[in-house]
mmCIF file of C-alpha atoms in Angstrom:
data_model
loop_
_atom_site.group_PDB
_atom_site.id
_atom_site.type_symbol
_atom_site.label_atom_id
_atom_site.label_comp_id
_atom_site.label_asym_id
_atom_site.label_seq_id
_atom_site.Cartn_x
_atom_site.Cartn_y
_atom_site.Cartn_z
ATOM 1 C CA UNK C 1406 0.000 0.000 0.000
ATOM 2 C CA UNK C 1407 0.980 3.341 -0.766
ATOM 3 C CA UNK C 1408 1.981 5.855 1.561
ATOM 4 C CA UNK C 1409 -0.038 9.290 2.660
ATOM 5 C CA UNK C 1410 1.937 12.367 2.619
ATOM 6 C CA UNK C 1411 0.160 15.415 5.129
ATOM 7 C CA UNK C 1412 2.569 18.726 4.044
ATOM 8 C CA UNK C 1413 2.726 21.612 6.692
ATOM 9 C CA UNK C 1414 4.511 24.645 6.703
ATOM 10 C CA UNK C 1415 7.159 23.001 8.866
ATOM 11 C CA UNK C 1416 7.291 19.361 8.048
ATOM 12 C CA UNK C 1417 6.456 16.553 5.963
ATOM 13 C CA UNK C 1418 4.559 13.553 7.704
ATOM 14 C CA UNK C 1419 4.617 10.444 6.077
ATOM 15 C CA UNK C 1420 1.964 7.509 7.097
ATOM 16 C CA UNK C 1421 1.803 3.864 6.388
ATOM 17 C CA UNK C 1422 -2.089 3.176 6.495
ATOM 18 C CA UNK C 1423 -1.429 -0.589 7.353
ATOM 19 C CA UNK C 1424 -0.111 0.222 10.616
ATOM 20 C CA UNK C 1425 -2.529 2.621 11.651
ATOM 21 C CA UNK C 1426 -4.331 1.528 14.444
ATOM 22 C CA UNK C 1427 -7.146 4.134 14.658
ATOM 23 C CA UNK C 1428 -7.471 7.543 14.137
ATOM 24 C CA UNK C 1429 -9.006 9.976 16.888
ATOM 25 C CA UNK C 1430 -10.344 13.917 16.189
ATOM 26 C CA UNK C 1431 -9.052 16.555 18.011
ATOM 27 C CA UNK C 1432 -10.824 19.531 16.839
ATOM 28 C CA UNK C 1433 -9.442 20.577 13.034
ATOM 29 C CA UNK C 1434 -6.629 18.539 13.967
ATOM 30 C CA UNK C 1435 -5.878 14.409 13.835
ATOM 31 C CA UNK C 1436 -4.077 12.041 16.125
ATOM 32 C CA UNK C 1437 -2.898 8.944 14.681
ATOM 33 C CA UNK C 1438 -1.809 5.625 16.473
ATOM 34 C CA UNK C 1439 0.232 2.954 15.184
ATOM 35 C CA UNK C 1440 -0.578 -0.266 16.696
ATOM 36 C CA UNK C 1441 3.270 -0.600 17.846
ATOM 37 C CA UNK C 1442 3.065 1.278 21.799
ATOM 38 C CA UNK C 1443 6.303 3.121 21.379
ATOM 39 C CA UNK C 1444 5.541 7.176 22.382
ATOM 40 C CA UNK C 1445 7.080 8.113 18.789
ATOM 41 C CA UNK C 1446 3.956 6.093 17.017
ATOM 42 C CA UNK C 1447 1.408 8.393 17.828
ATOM 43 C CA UNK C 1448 1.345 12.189 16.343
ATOM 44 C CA UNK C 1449 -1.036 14.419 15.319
ATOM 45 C CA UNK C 1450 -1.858 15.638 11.328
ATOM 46 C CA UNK C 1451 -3.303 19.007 10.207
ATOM 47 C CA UNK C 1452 -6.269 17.693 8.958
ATOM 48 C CA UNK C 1453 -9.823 17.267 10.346
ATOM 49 C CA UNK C 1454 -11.063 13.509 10.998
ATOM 50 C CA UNK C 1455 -13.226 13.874 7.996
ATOM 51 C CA UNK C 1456 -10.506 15.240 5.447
ATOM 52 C CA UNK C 1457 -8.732 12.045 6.944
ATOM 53 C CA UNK C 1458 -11.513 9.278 6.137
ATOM 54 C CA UNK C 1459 -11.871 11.068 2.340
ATOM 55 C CA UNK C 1460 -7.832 10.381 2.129
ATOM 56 C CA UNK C 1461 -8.049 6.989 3.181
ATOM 57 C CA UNK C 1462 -10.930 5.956 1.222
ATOM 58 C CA UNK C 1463 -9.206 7.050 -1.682
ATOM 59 C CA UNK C 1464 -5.623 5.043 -1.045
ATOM 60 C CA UNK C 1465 -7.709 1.517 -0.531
ATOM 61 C CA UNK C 1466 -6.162 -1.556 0.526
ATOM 62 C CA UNK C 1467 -7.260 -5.289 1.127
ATOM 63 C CA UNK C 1468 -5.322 -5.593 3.544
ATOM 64 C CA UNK C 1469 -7.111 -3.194 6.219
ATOM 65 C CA UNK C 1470 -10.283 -1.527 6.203
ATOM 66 C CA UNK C 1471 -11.104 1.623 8.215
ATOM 67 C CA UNK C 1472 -14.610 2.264 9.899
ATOM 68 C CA UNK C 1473 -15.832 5.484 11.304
ATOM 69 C CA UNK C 1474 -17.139 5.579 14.515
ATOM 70 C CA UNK C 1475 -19.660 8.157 15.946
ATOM 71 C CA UNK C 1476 -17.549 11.568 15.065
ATOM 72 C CA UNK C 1477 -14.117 11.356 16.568
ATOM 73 C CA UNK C 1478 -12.743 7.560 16.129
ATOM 74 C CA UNK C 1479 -11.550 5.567 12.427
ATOM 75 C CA UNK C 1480 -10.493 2.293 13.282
ATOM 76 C CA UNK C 1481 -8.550 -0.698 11.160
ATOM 77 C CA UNK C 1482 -10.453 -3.424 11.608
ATOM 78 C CA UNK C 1483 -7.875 -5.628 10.998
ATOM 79 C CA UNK C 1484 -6.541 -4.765 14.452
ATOM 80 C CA UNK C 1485 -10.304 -5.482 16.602
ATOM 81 C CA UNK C 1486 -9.344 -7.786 19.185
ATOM 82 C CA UNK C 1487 -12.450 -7.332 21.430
ATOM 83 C CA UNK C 1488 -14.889 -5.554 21.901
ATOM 84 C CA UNK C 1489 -15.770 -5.060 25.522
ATOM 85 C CA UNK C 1490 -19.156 -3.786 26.347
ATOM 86 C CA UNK C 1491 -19.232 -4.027 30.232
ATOM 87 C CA UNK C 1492 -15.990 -2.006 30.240
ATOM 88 C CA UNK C 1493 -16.850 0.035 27.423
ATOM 89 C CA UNK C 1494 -13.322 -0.629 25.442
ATOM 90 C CA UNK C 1495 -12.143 -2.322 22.444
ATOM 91 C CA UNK C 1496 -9.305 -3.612 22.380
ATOM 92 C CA UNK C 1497 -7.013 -3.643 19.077
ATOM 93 C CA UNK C 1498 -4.305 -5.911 18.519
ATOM 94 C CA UNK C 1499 -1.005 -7.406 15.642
ATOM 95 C CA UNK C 1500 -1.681 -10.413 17.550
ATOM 96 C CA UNK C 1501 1.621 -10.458 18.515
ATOM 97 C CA UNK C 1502 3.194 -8.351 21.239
ATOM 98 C CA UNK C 1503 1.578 -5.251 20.086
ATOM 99 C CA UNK C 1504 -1.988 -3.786 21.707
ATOM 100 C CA UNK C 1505 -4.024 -0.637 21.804
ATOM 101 C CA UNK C 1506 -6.862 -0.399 24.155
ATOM 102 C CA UNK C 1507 -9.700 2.578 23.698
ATOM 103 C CA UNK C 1508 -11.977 2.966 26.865
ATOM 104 C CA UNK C 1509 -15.056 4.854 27.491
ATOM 105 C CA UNK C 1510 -16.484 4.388 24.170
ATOM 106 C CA UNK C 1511 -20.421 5.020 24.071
ATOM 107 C CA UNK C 1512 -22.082 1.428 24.043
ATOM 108 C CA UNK C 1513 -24.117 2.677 20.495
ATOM 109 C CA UNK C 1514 -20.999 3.003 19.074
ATOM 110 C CA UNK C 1515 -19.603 -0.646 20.509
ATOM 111 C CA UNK C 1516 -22.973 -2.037 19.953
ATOM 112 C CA UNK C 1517 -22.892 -0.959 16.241
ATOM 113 C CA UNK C 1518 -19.260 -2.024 15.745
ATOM 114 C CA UNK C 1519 -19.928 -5.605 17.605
ATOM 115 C CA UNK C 1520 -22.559 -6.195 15.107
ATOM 116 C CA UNK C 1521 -21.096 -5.211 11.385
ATOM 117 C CA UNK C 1522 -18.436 -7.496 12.994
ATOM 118 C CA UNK C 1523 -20.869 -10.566 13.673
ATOM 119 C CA UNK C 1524 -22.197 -9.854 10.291
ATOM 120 C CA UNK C 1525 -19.060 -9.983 8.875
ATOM 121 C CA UNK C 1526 -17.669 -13.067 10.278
ATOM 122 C CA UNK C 1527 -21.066 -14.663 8.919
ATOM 123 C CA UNK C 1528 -20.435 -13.729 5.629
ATOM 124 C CA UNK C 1529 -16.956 -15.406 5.615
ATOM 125 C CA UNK C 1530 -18.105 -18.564 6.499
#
């Protein structure tokens, strides 16, 4: 998969979309996580959370998909783990040593997410 380029005044940010994690809005701004938990993976891109779902629409990949949830979270579903109702979380995942966790989400939004993942499981099989 290609990579996205943000340009600012002062730098040049370059992202690989397969290790994006999820994506979270903070106000005109983004913050992206890689799934790897070093503090260097996560930064923040000069574009609103909706500029940022048009971008990665447009790049594509089989490999991971993004979903929007509610207005301030994209997340590669590749990377759902869990989804934890009771505690309100999801938890995202490589499967290897690597894990993200997201807490307090609304239960709409994990309820929503729970089921487009049931109903995509089903369709696999």
């Amino acid at each position: 998969m290609k990579k996205i380029c943000f340009n600012t005044r002062d730098e040049l940010i370059m992202i690989d979309p397969e290790q994006i994690a999820y994506i979270e809005a903070e106000g005109n701004y983004s913050r992206v996580y890689y799934i790897t938990n070093y503090k260097e993976n996560d930064f923040r891109i000069p574009h609103g959370i909706s500029k940022v779902e048009e971008i990665l629409g447009k790049v594509g990949s089989t490999d991971c998909e993004f979903i929007r949830l509610g207005r301030g979270i994209i997340l590669n579903r590749k990377y759902i783990f869990r989804i934890n109702m009771y505690d309100k979380e999801i938890i995202l995942s490589d499967f290897g040593i690597n894990f993200r966790k997201l807490r307090g989400l609304p239960k709409p939004w994990l309820n929503s997410l729970k089921k487009l993942e049931i109903e995509r499981i089903e369709q696999k099989q």
